[in-house]
Coordinates of C-alpha atoms in Angstrom, one line a residue:
Chain A
M331 CA 52.1 167.7 171.4
A332 CA 53.1 165.0 169.0
T333 CA 54.2 164.3 165.1
L334 CA 51.8 162.9 163.1
D335 CA 53.0 160.4 160.3
L336 CA 51.0 159.1 157.1
K337 CA 52.4 156.4 155.2
G338 CA 50.8 155.3 152.0
V339 CA 47.1 156.0 153.4
K340 CA 44.6 154.9 151.1
K341 CA 40.7 155.1 151.2
T342 CA 38.4 152.9 149.3
Y343 CA 34.7 153.2 150.1
P344 CA 32.6 149.9 150.1
G345 CA 31.3 149.8 146.5
G346 CA 34.8 150.5 145.0
V347 CA 34.9 154.2 145.1
A348 CA 38.5 155.2 145.9
A349 CA 39.0 158.8 147.7
V350 CA 42.4 158.9 148.5
H351 CA 45.0 156.9 146.7
G352 CA 48.0 156.6 148.7
V353 CA 49.1 159.7 150.7
D354 CA 52.5 160.0 152.4
L355 CA 53.0 163.0 154.6
E356 CA 55.1 163.8 157.8
I357 CA 54.1 166.5 160.2
A358 CA 56.6 167.7 162.6
D359 CA 55.7 168.4 166.3
G360 CA 53.9 171.8 166.5
E361 CA 53.4 172.6 163.1
L362 CA 50.3 173.7 161.2
V363 CA 49.7 171.9 158.0
V364 CA 46.9 173.1 155.8
L365 CA 45.2 170.7 153.3
V366 CA 43.7 172.4 150.3
G367 CA 42.0 171.2 147.1
P368 CA 38.7 171.6 145.2
S369 CA 35.8 169.7 146.6
G370 CA 36.0 166.0 146.3
C371 CA 39.8 166.0 146.4
G372 CA 39.9 163.8 149.7
K373 CA 41.2 166.1 151.8
S374 CA 38.2 166.1 154.4
T375 CA 38.5 162.1 154.1
L376 CA 42.0 162.2 154.9
L377 CA 41.3 164.4 157.9
R378 CA 38.5 162.0 159.0
M379 CA 40.7 159.2 158.7
I380 CA 43.4 160.9 161.1
A381 CA 40.6 161.6 163.6
G382 CA 39.4 157.9 163.4
L383 CA 35.8 158.8 161.9
E384 CA 36.7 156.8 158.6
S385 CA 38.4 153.4 158.6
I386 CA 41.9 153.5 156.6
T387 CA 41.9 151.0 153.8
E388 CA 45.5 150.7 153.5
G389 CA 48.8 152.2 154.9
T390 CA 49.4 153.3 158.3
I391 CA 48.6 156.7 160.5
S392 CA 50.8 157.3 163.5
I393 CA 50.4 159.8 166.1
A394 CA 53.7 160.5 168.3
G395 CA 55.0 157.5 166.7
D396 CA 52.2 155.0 167.6
V397 CA 49.9 153.3 164.8
V398 CA 46.6 154.3 165.5
N399 CA 44.8 152.6 162.5
R400 CA 42.7 150.4 164.9
K401 CA 42.4 152.8 167.8
E402 CA 39.1 154.5 168.4
P403 CA 38.7 158.3 167.9
A404 CA 38.8 158.9 171.7
E405 CA 42.2 157.0 172.2
R406 CA 43.8 158.7 169.7
D407 CA 43.8 161.8 171.9
I408 CA 43.0 164.5 169.1
A409 CA 40.5 167.2 168.7
M410 CA 38.5 168.2 166.0
V411 CA 36.7 171.5 165.1
F412 CA 33.7 170.8 162.7
Q413 CA 32.6 172.9 159.8
N414 CA 29.2 173.2 161.6
Y415 CA 30.9 173.3 165.0
A416 CA 28.7 170.3 166.3
L417 CA 28.2 172.0 169.7
Y418 CA 25.8 169.7 171.8
P419 CA 22.7 172.0 171.7
H420 CA 21.1 170.6 174.9
M421 CA 24.3 171.7 176.9
S422 CA 25.5 174.8 178.1
V423 CA 28.8 176.3 176.7
R424 CA 30.3 175.0 180.2
G425 CA 28.8 171.8 179.5
N426 CA 30.1 171.7 176.0
L427 CA 33.7 172.2 177.5
E428 CA 33.3 169.9 180.2
Y429 CA 32.0 166.8 178.3
G430 CA 35.2 165.7 176.8
L431 CA 37.0 165.9 180.2
K432 CA 34.3 164.3 182.3
N433 CA 34.2 161.4 180.0
R434 CA 37.9 160.7 180.7
G435 CA 37.1 160.8 184.3
T436 CA 39.3 164.4 184.9
P437 CA 39.0 165.3 188.5
R438 CA 36.6 168.2 189.3
E439 CA 38.7 171.0 190.4
D440 CA 40.7 170.3 187.3
I441 CA 37.9 170.3 185.1
D442 CA 37.0 173.9 186.6
Q443 CA 40.4 175.2 186.4
R444 CA 40.9 174.2 182.6
V445 CA 37.5 175.4 181.5
A446 CA 38.0 178.6 183.3
E447 CA 41.4 179.0 181.4
A448 CA 40.1 177.9 177.8
A449 CA 37.3 180.4 178.4
R450 CA 39.7 183.1 179.3
I451 CA 41.7 182.6 176.6
L452 CA 38.9 182.7 174.0
E453 CA 37.1 185.4 176.1
I454 CA 33.8 183.5 176.1
T455 CA 33.5 183.5 180.0
P456 CA 30.6 185.7 180.0
F457 CA 28.7 183.3 178.0
L458 CA 29.6 180.0 180.0
D459 CA 26.1 179.4 181.1
R460 CA 24.3 180.4 177.9
K461 CA 22.9 177.6 175.4
P462 CA 24.9 177.2 171.9
R463 CA 21.7 178.7 170.2
Q464 CA 22.1 181.8 172.3
L465 CA 25.3 182.6 170.6
S466 CA 26.2 184.4 167.4
G467 CA 28.4 182.4 164.9
G468 CA 31.5 183.8 166.0
Q469 CA 31.0 182.9 169.6
R470 CA 29.9 179.4 168.5
Q471 CA 33.1 178.9 166.6
R472 CA 34.9 180.0 169.9
V473 CA 33.1 177.4 171.8
A474 CA 34.0 174.8 169.3
M475 CA 37.8 176.1 169.6
G476 CA 37.3 176.1 173.3
R477 CA 36.2 172.5 173.5
A478 CA 39.1 171.5 171.4
I479 CA 41.8 173.2 173.8
V480 CA 40.6 172.3 177.2
R481 CA 41.5 168.5 176.3
K482 CA 45.1 169.7 175.7
P483 CA 45.2 166.8 172.9
K484 CA 48.0 165.8 171.0
A485 CA 46.9 167.4 167.7
F486 CA 44.0 169.6 166.5
L487 CA 42.2 168.8 163.4
F488 CA 40.1 171.6 161.8
D489 CA 37.6 170.8 159.0
E490 CA 36.8 173.7 157.2
P491 CA 36.0 175.8 160.6
L492 CA 35.6 179.2 159.2
S493 CA 33.3 178.4 156.2
N494 CA 30.3 179.3 158.0
L495 CA 31.3 182.7 159.0
D496 CA 31.0 185.9 157.1
A497 CA 34.1 187.3 155.3
K498 CA 35.2 189.9 158.0
L499 CA 34.6 187.6 161.0
R500 CA 36.6 184.9 158.9
G501 CA 39.4 187.1 158.6
Q502 CA 39.3 187.8 162.3
M503 CA 39.0 184.2 163.3
R504 CA 42.0 183.2 161.0
I505 CA 44.4 185.5 162.8
E506 CA 43.0 184.2 166.2
I507 CA 43.4 180.5 165.2
R508 CA 46.9 181.2 163.9
R509 CA 47.8 183.1 167.2
L510 CA 46.3 180.4 169.5
Q511 CA 48.0 177.6 167.8
R512 CA 51.5 179.5 167.8
T513 CA 51.1 179.9 171.8
L514 CA 49.7 176.5 172.3
G515 CA 52.5 174.8 169.9
T516 CA 49.9 171.8 169.1
T517 CA 50.5 169.9 166.1
S518 CA 47.4 170.8 163.8
V519 CA 46.1 169.8 160.5
Y520 CA 43.7 172.2 158.9
V521 CA 41.1 171.4 155.8
T522 CA 40.0 174.0 153.5
H523 CA 39.1 174.8 150.1
D524 CA 40.1 178.5 150.5
Q525 CA 43.2 179.5 149.1
L526 CA 43.5 182.6 150.9
E527 CA 43.1 180.9 154.3
A528 CA 45.4 178.2 153.2
M529 CA 48.2 180.5 152.3
T530 CA 48.1 182.8 155.5
L531 CA 47.6 180.0 158.1
A532 CA 50.0 177.4 156.8
D533 CA 53.6 176.5 158.2
R534 CA 53.3 173.9 155.2
L535 CA 50.7 173.7 152.5
V536 CA 49.5 170.4 151.0
V537 CA 47.5 170.9 147.6
M538 CA 45.4 167.8 147.0
N539 CA 43.8 166.8 143.7
A540 CA 41.7 163.6 143.0
G541 CA 42.9 161.9 146.1
R542 CA 46.6 162.5 145.7
I543 CA 48.9 164.9 146.9
E544 CA 49.9 167.4 144.4
Q545 CA 52.7 169.4 146.2
V546 CA 53.8 169.9 149.7
G547 CA 55.8 172.9 151.0
K548 CA 55.9 176.6 152.3
P549 CA 52.9 178.6 151.0
I550 CA 55.2 181.0 149.3
E551 CA 57.4 178.0 147.4
L552 CA 54.2 176.7 146.2
Y553 CA 53.2 180.2 144.9
D554 CA 56.9 180.7 143.4
R555 CA 57.4 177.3 142.0
P556 CA 54.3 175.6 141.5
A557 CA 55.3 171.7 140.8
S558 CA 52.4 171.2 138.3
L559 CA 49.6 172.9 136.2
F560 CA 46.9 172.2 138.9
V561 CA 48.8 173.7 141.7
A562 CA 49.6 176.7 139.4
G563 CA 45.9 177.1 138.6
F564 CA 44.9 176.7 142.3
I565 CA 47.3 178.7 144.2
G566 CA 47.3 182.4 143.7
S567 CA 44.2 184.6 142.9
P568 CA 43.6 185.6 140.1
P569 CA 45.0 182.4 138.6
M570 CA 48.3 182.2 136.7
N571 CA 47.9 182.7 132.9
L572 CA 48.9 179.6 130.9
F573 CA 50.0 179.9 127.3
E574 CA 50.7 177.4 124.8
I575 CA 54.2 177.9 123.8
D576 CA 53.6 177.4 120.0
K577 CA 51.3 180.4 120.1
L578 CA 53.9 182.7 121.5
R579 CA 56.7 181.8 119.1
S580 CA 55.7 184.3 116.3
L581 CA 55.4 187.2 118.7
P582 CA 58.0 189.9 119.1
G583 CA 60.6 189.1 121.7
A584 CA 60.1 185.1 121.2
E585 CA 63.9 184.7 121.5
A586 CA 62.9 184.9 125.4
L587 CA 61.6 181.3 125.2
Q588 CA 64.9 179.8 123.9
T589 CA 66.1 179.6 127.5
L590 CA 63.4 177.3 128.5
P591 CA 63.9 173.5 129.0
A592 CA 63.1 171.2 126.2
G593 CA 59.7 169.6 126.2
T594 CA 58.0 172.6 127.4
G595 CA 54.3 172.9 126.2
I596 CA 52.7 175.5 128.1
V597 CA 54.5 178.6 129.8
G598 CA 52.7 180.0 132.8
V599 CA 52.9 183.8 134.0
R600 CA 51.5 185.2 137.0
P601 CA 49.2 188.0 136.5
D602 CA 51.2 190.2 138.7
T603 CA 54.5 189.6 136.8
V604 CA 53.0 190.9 133.6
A605 CA 54.8 194.2 132.8
L606 CA 52.8 197.2 131.4
S607 CA 56.1 198.8 130.0
Q608 CA 59.0 197.3 128.4
A609 CA 61.2 195.9 131.3
N610 CA 65.0 195.0 131.5
G611 CA 65.9 191.6 130.1
P612 CA 64.2 189.6 127.4
S613 CA 60.4 189.6 127.3
I614 CA 57.6 188.8 124.9
K615 CA 55.3 191.7 123.8
L616 CA 51.4 191.2 123.3
T617 CA 48.7 193.5 122.3
G618 CA 45.0 193.2 123.0
T619 CA 41.8 195.1 124.0
I620 CA 40.9 195.6 127.5
E621 CA 37.6 193.7 128.2
L622 CA 37.2 194.4 131.9
I623 CA 38.9 196.4 134.6
E624 CA 38.3 195.2 138.3
P625 CA 39.4 198.1 140.6
V626 CA 40.1 196.3 144.0
G627 CA 41.9 199.2 145.7
G628 CA 45.4 199.0 146.1
E629 CA 45.3 196.9 142.8
S630 CA 43.4 196.5 139.5
H631 CA 42.5 193.4 137.9
L632 CA 42.7 193.7 133.9
Y633 CA 41.2 191.1 131.6
V634 CA 42.7 191.7 128.0
R635 CA 41.3 189.9 125.1
C636 CA 44.5 189.2 122.7
E637 CA 43.3 188.3 119.3
G638 CA 46.9 187.2 118.1
I639 CA 46.9 184.3 120.4
N640 CA 43.0 184.1 120.8
Q641 CA 43.0 184.1 124.7
I642 CA 42.2 186.5 127.6
V643 CA 45.1 187.4 129.6
T644 CA 44.9 188.5 133.3
I645 CA 47.0 191.3 134.6
V646 CA 47.2 192.7 138.1
A647 CA 48.3 196.3 137.9
Q648 CA 49.5 198.1 140.8
G649 CA 47.6 201.6 142.0
R650 CA 45.1 203.2 139.7
T651 CA 45.9 202.8 136.2
G652 CA 44.1 205.2 134.4
L653 CA 43.2 202.7 131.6
T654 CA 39.7 202.5 130.1
E655 CA 37.7 199.4 129.1
T656 CA 37.7 198.6 125.1
S657 CA 41.0 200.7 124.7
M658 CA 44.0 198.7 123.3
L659 CA 46.9 197.8 125.6
D660 CA 50.6 196.8 124.8
F661 CA 52.0 194.5 127.6
W662 CA 55.3 192.4 128.0
L663 CA 55.8 188.9 129.5
P664 CA 59.3 188.9 131.2
Q665 CA 61.5 185.8 131.0
A666 CA 62.1 186.0 134.7
G667 CA 58.4 185.3 135.1
F668 CA 58.1 182.1 133.0
H669 CA 56.9 178.8 134.6
P670 CA 57.5 176.0 132.2
F671 CA 55.2 173.1 132.3
N672 CA 55.1 169.9 130.1
I673 CA 51.8 169.5 128.2
E674 CA 51.4 165.7 128.7
T675 CA 52.4 165.1 132.2
G676 CA 51.2 168.8 133.5
K677 CA 54.4 168.6 135.5
R678 CA 56.9 171.6 135.8
L679 CA 60.1 171.5 134.1
A680 CA 63.2 172.9 136.1
Chain B
M1007 CA 7.4 180.3 166.0
Q1008 CA 7.2 182.0 162.5
T1009 CA 4.2 181.0 160.4
K1010 CA 3.5 182.2 157.0
R1011 CA 0.2 183.9 157.0
T1012 CA -2.3 184.1 154.2
I1013 CA -4.5 187.1 153.5
F1014 CA -7.8 186.2 151.9
P1015 CA -9.3 189.0 149.8
N1016 CA -12.7 187.4 150.5
K1017 CA -14.1 187.6 153.9
L1018 CA -16.2 184.4 153.5
L1019 CA -13.8 182.1 151.5
P1020 CA -11.6 181.1 155.1
Y1021 CA -15.0 180.1 156.7
L1022 CA -16.2 178.2 153.5
L1023 CA -12.9 176.3 153.5
L1024 CA -13.0 175.6 157.3
T1025 CA -16.6 174.2 156.8
P1026 CA -15.9 170.5 156.1
Q1027 CA -13.6 170.1 159.1
L1028 CA -15.9 172.1 161.3
A1029 CA -19.0 169.9 160.0
I1030 CA -17.1 166.7 161.0
T1031 CA -15.9 168.1 164.3
I1032 CA -19.6 169.5 165.1
I1033 CA -21.4 166.3 163.8
F1034 CA -19.1 163.8 165.4
F1035 CA -17.5 165.3 168.4
L1036 CA -19.4 168.3 169.8
W1037 CA -23.1 167.1 169.3
P1038 CA -22.4 163.6 170.8
A1039 CA -20.4 165.2 173.5
G1040 CA -23.1 167.4 174.4
Q1041 CA -25.6 164.6 174.3
A1042 CA -23.5 162.6 176.6
L1043 CA -23.2 165.5 179.3
K1044 CA -26.9 166.0 179.0
S1045 CA -27.8 162.3 179.6
S1046 CA -25.3 162.0 182.4
F1047 CA -27.3 164.2 184.4
E1048 CA -30.4 162.0 183.9
R1049 CA -31.9 158.7 184.8
E1050 CA -34.0 156.7 182.1
D1051 CA -36.6 154.2 183.2
P1052 CA -36.1 150.6 182.2
F1053 CA -38.5 150.7 179.2
G1054 CA -37.1 154.1 177.7
F1055 CA -40.2 155.8 178.4
K1056 CA -39.4 158.5 180.8
T1057 CA -36.1 160.3 181.7
T1058 CA -35.8 162.3 184.8
F1059 CA -33.3 165.0 185.6
V1060 CA -31.2 163.6 188.6
W1061 CA -28.2 166.4 189.2
F1062 CA -25.1 164.8 190.0
H1063 CA -26.5 161.4 191.2
N1064 CA -24.9 159.4 188.4
Y1065 CA -21.5 160.8 189.2
A1066 CA -21.8 160.3 192.9
R1067 CA -22.6 156.5 192.6
L1068 CA -19.8 156.4 190.0
F1069 CA -17.2 157.6 192.8
S1070 CA -18.5 155.1 195.3
D1071 CA -18.5 152.3 192.9
P1072 CA -15.4 149.9 193.7
E1073 CA -15.7 148.6 190.3
Y1074 CA -15.1 152.1 188.7
L1075 CA -12.2 152.8 191.0
N1076 CA -11.0 149.4 190.0
S1077 CA -11.5 150.4 186.3
V1078 CA -9.3 153.6 186.8
W1079 CA -6.4 151.8 188.2
R1080 CA -6.4 149.0 185.6
T1081 CA -6.6 151.9 183.1
A1082 CA -3.7 153.5 184.5
I1083 CA -1.5 150.0 184.4
F1084 CA -2.8 149.3 181.2
A1085 CA -1.7 153.0 179.5
V1086 CA 1.5 152.9 181.4
S1087 CA 2.6 149.5 180.2
V1088 CA 1.5 149.8 176.8
T1089 CA 3.2 153.3 176.3
A1090 CA 6.6 152.0 178.1
I1091 CA 6.6 148.9 176.1
S1092 CA 5.6 150.3 172.6
M1093 CA 7.9 153.2 172.9
S1094 CA 11.1 151.2 174.2
V1095 CA 10.8 148.5 171.6
S1096 CA 10.0 151.1 168.9
L1097 CA 13.1 153.1 169.8
L1098 CA 15.3 150.1 170.0
L1099 CA 14.2 148.8 166.5
A1100 CA 14.7 152.7 165.1
V1101 CA 18.2 152.9 166.6
A1102 CA 19.2 149.1 164.9
V1103 CA 17.6 150.2 161.6
N1104 CA 19.2 153.8 161.5
R1105 CA 22.7 152.1 161.8
L1106 CA 21.8 150.4 158.5
L1107 CA 22.7 152.1 155.4
R1108 CA 21.1 150.1 152.6
S1109 CA 18.6 147.4 153.9
G1110 CA 17.1 150.2 156.3
K1111 CA 14.3 151.1 153.8
F1112 CA 13.3 147.3 153.5
Y1113 CA 13.0 146.8 157.2
T1114 CA 11.2 150.1 157.8
T1115 CA 8.4 149.0 155.2
L1116 CA 7.9 145.7 157.0
L1117 CA 8.0 147.5 160.4
V1118 CA 5.2 150.0 159.2
W1119 CA 2.7 146.9 158.1
P1120 CA 1.4 146.1 161.7
Y1121 CA -0.1 149.7 161.7
A1122 CA -2.2 148.8 158.9
V1123 CA -3.8 146.2 160.8
A1124 CA -7.4 146.8 162.2
P1125 CA -7.4 147.0 166.1
V1126 CA -9.9 144.0 166.2
V1127 CA -8.0 141.9 163.9
A1128 CA -4.6 142.6 165.8
G1129 CA -6.6 141.4 169.0
I1130 CA -8.0 138.4 167.4
L1131 CA -4.6 137.4 166.1
W1132 CA -2.8 137.7 169.6
W1133 CA -6.0 135.9 171.1
F1134 CA -5.3 133.2 168.7
M1135 CA -1.9 132.8 169.5
F1136 CA -2.4 132.9 173.4
N1137 CA -5.6 130.7 173.1
P1138 CA -5.2 128.6 176.0
T1139 CA -6.7 125.6 174.0
I1140 CA -5.6 125.9 170.6
G1141 CA -2.8 128.8 170.8
I1142 CA 0.8 128.1 170.1
L1143 CA 2.4 130.5 173.0
P1144 CA 0.5 128.5 175.8
Y1145 CA 1.9 125.4 174.3
L1146 CA 5.4 126.7 174.4
L1147 CA 5.1 128.4 177.7
D1148 CA 3.7 125.1 179.1
Q1149 CA 7.4 123.6 178.2
F1150 CA 8.9 126.0 180.8
G1151 CA 6.2 125.2 183.4
I1152 CA 4.1 128.2 183.0
N1153 CA 0.3 127.5 182.8
W1154 CA -1.2 130.4 180.7
N1155 CA -4.9 130.7 181.0
H1156 CA -5.8 134.5 180.4
R1157 CA -9.4 133.4 180.8
I1158 CA -9.1 132.9 184.3
N1159 CA -6.0 134.8 185.4
G1160 CA -6.3 138.4 185.5
S1161 CA -2.5 139.3 185.4
Q1162 CA -2.2 137.1 182.2
A1163 CA -5.2 138.6 180.7
M1164 CA -3.7 142.3 181.3
I1165 CA -0.3 140.8 179.9
L1166 CA -2.2 139.8 176.7
V1167 CA -4.1 143.0 176.2
V1168 CA -0.9 145.0 176.9
I1169 CA 1.1 143.0 174.1
A1170 CA -1.6 143.2 171.5
A1171 CA -2.3 146.8 172.1
A1172 CA 1.5 147.7 172.2
W1173 CA 2.3 145.5 169.2
K1174 CA 0.2 147.6 167.0
Q1175 CA 1.4 150.9 168.3
I1176 CA 5.0 150.0 167.6
S1177 CA 4.9 150.8 164.0
Y1178 CA 3.8 154.5 164.4
N1179 CA 6.5 154.9 167.2
F1180 CA 9.0 153.5 165.1
L1181 CA 8.6 155.7 162.1
F1182 CA 8.8 158.7 164.3
F1183 CA 11.5 157.7 166.2
V1184 CA 13.6 157.0 162.8
A1185 CA 12.6 160.3 161.6
G1186 CA 13.9 161.8 164.8
L1187 CA 17.0 160.0 164.7
Q1188 CA 17.9 160.9 161.0
S1189 CA 17.6 164.7 162.1
V1190 CA 20.3 164.6 164.8
P1191 CA 23.3 165.6 162.8
Q1192 CA 26.0 162.9 162.3
S1193 CA 28.9 165.3 163.4
L1194 CA 27.5 165.4 166.9
T1195 CA 27.9 162.0 167.5
E1196 CA 31.4 162.0 166.0
A1197 CA 32.3 164.9 168.1
A1198 CA 31.1 163.0 171.3
A1199 CA 33.1 160.0 170.0
I1200 CA 36.3 162.2 169.8
D1201 CA 35.4 163.6 173.1
G1202 CA 35.7 160.0 174.5
A1203 CA 32.1 158.9 174.8
G1204 CA 31.4 155.2 174.0
P1205 CA 28.3 154.0 172.1
F1206 CA 26.0 153.6 175.2
K1207 CA 27.1 157.0 176.6
R1208 CA 26.9 158.9 173.2
F1209 CA 23.2 157.6 172.8
W1210 CA 22.2 158.5 176.6
T1211 CA 24.0 161.8 176.6
I1212 CA 23.7 163.2 173.1
V1213 CA 21.0 161.5 170.8
F1214 CA 18.6 160.6 173.5
P1215 CA 18.2 164.2 175.0
L1216 CA 18.2 165.4 171.3
L1217 CA 15.1 163.0 170.6
S1218 CA 13.2 164.3 173.6
P1219 CA 10.6 166.4 171.5
T1220 CA 9.8 163.1 169.5
T1221 CA 9.9 161.3 172.8
F1222 CA 7.3 163.7 174.4
F1223 CA 5.2 163.8 171.6
L1224 CA 4.8 160.1 171.1
M1225 CA 4.3 159.9 174.9
I1226 CA 1.0 162.1 174.6
V1227 CA 0.0 160.0 171.7
N1228 CA 0.7 156.6 173.2
I1229 CA -1.1 157.3 176.4
N1230 CA -4.2 158.6 174.5
Y1231 CA -4.1 155.6 172.3
A1232 CA -4.0 153.3 175.0
M1233 CA -6.6 154.9 177.0
F1234 CA -9.0 155.7 174.3
D1235 CA -8.1 153.5 171.1
T1236 CA -7.9 150.2 172.4
F1237 CA -11.7 149.3 172.6
G1238 CA -11.4 146.9 169.7
T1239 CA -8.2 145.1 170.9
I1240 CA -9.9 144.5 174.2
D1241 CA -13.4 143.6 173.0
A1242 CA -11.5 141.1 170.8
T1243 CA -9.5 139.2 173.4
T1244 CA -10.7 139.3 176.9
Q1245 CA -14.0 141.8 176.7
G1246 CA -12.8 143.3 179.8
G1247 CA -12.5 139.9 181.8
P1248 CA -11.8 137.9 183.8
A1249 CA -13.6 139.5 186.7
G1250 CA -12.9 143.1 185.2
A1251 CA -9.0 142.4 185.1
T1252 CA -8.9 144.3 181.8
N1253 CA -12.0 146.4 182.2
T1254 CA -10.5 149.8 181.2
L1255 CA -12.5 152.8 181.4
V1256 CA -13.2 152.9 177.8
Y1257 CA -14.3 149.4 177.6
K1258 CA -16.5 150.0 180.8
V1259 CA -18.3 152.9 179.3
Y1260 CA -19.3 150.5 176.4
A1261 CA -20.2 147.6 178.8
D1262 CA -22.4 149.6 181.0
G1263 CA -24.0 151.6 178.4
F1264 CA -24.7 149.3 175.7
L1265 CA -24.5 145.8 177.6
G1266 CA -25.9 147.0 180.8
L1267 CA -28.0 149.6 179.4
N1268 CA -27.4 151.9 182.2
I1269 CA -27.4 155.0 179.9
G1270 CA -27.0 157.7 182.5
S1271 CA -23.9 156.0 184.2
S1272 CA -22.2 155.3 180.9
S1273 CA -22.6 158.9 180.0
A1274 CA -21.2 160.3 183.3
Q1275 CA -18.3 157.8 182.6
S1276 CA -17.7 159.3 179.2
V1277 CA -17.9 162.8 180.5
M1278 CA -15.1 161.7 183.0
L1279 CA -13.0 160.4 180.1
M1280 CA -13.4 163.8 178.4
L1281 CA -12.3 165.6 181.3
I1282 CA -9.3 162.9 181.6
V1283 CA -8.3 163.7 178.0
I1284 CA -8.6 167.5 178.4
A1285 CA -6.3 167.3 181.7
L1286 CA -3.5 165.1 179.9
T1287 CA -3.4 167.3 177.1
V1288 CA -3.1 170.4 178.8
I1289 CA -0.7 169.0 181.4
Q1290 CA 1.4 167.6 178.6
F1291 CA 1.5 170.4 176.1
R1292 CA 1.9 173.3 179.1
W1293 CA 4.4 172.0 181.2
V1294 CA 6.1 168.9 179.6
E1295 CA 6.5 170.4 176.2
R1296 CA 8.1 173.6 177.6
R1297 CA 10.7 171.8 179.3
V1298 CA 12.0 169.7 176.4
Q1299 CA 13.1 173.1 174.5
Y1300 CA 16.9 173.0 174.3

């Protein structure tokens, strides 16, 4: 158990390609931090730098207060779960779990006891003498987790560990990882590109874009107050509607825009805050044709083409709407749901 | 293993497509093999006028001949040394090249060239370098007080043919090892590094076991190469000498049959060789292949 400290961490590959441009991040003891972002944003590179699989071009990484920049992966006392699990195919499950302990010269009885305990926690005891190829995807995933927990490392690093599983199993494993991490209380860094996974797992969420941190915070804070257009578009599904403010000025109820801070160029509205009936308080009225309805069960996603502003607006409506495609729809953007952004910097205003 | 099956609408077509390969096998393998089998039971008079059927007489003489037994022993030493040297050197080179990012292709190209050299030429090359009178290597060895003369020293002659034969096979092994190494996922060595294994331990506990299918395949190929494909190398360097020190089974078949003109004995020897090949192949594919599955 330990804190993790990243100060001005940069990565430039030989040949001049920069993958990470100065990342500062402090991770508290026992915290689960999720790095999320589109592919190529540098999140995996950052994780591999913490693990010691990539060199650090600039800045420092400390684990439990020790700068580990020049330490070998083995000396950092971390465990990593790989996307393809990276189980040793020629060893049994037991061999896979023991390997790290044997290399560190753990006494035999200690090894047996730890392996038995990890196998019990992950419910893989019946498979201990099988080879990885005889296991299903979910079982392999558990073995990979087991290999991480037997060593009782200072930190767990997860590199998109669930992306090879089917949707149902992914949901189950997500809950299990969360439970396991809470029980063990081990500091963890989790990399994913799946924003649902990111939102549900994270104590704190780090949104990365093009090698930089866009925003750090509790998942719900990021959802409620995205700090930039990038975060606004990335967190939340379906993504936030973004309107150029000038297009809204001539619409009924445009007075609602007056309270926005000076310099606002873009107004964002979450699809679930769009109202289908006139609400209390100031709101802007829009009219459009329903192009597509996606019934998701408890809610429906409406895609409405608004000729006036020449844009498709996404609306999340609760329950069954009774609406039909190609029909006309009036809806309101309530002032309380406005997210003001500057158009040049892409940053949130107020 | 799953294989894709092709269904031919015409019954004759598959056989027609196989004909060229079958023709080659029949003309260049089955027919001469049959001839060898036939003449191994015969004795021919010195002038080639008359052949008599002598049952297993040729075989019986062979197994009581100390020179033949010596040749079996020499072949074993030769095959094991060539296989061990060519495989370990090529594995070393493959591991080294696999660590390079950009220059790897360049080295691979260079390292493949020896394979294009004909066995006889390779033999002559080494014969020249080791030539006791004009060669560069005996001169250098002399500086260390080693008197090199493979024309009179049997062990030195063996070393010479082993080096010449192994050198040529390194390229082939190297290519397979490089391909094998590249198919070992990077994440496995990374996981092992995190699990506290140093570079040597990573290689011997993770990479090498995963290479075992390649290694065993190459072992079969190399033993077969050393036993049967090195005639040219030996003929160009030592001609089986001195005093039979490098007289391998294949070379002895040639020497007894074409130089000694003892067709019966030579045929019996080639039949023995055929049996050895069959036995080796069966052993290796049946038992060894099965155990390298992981």
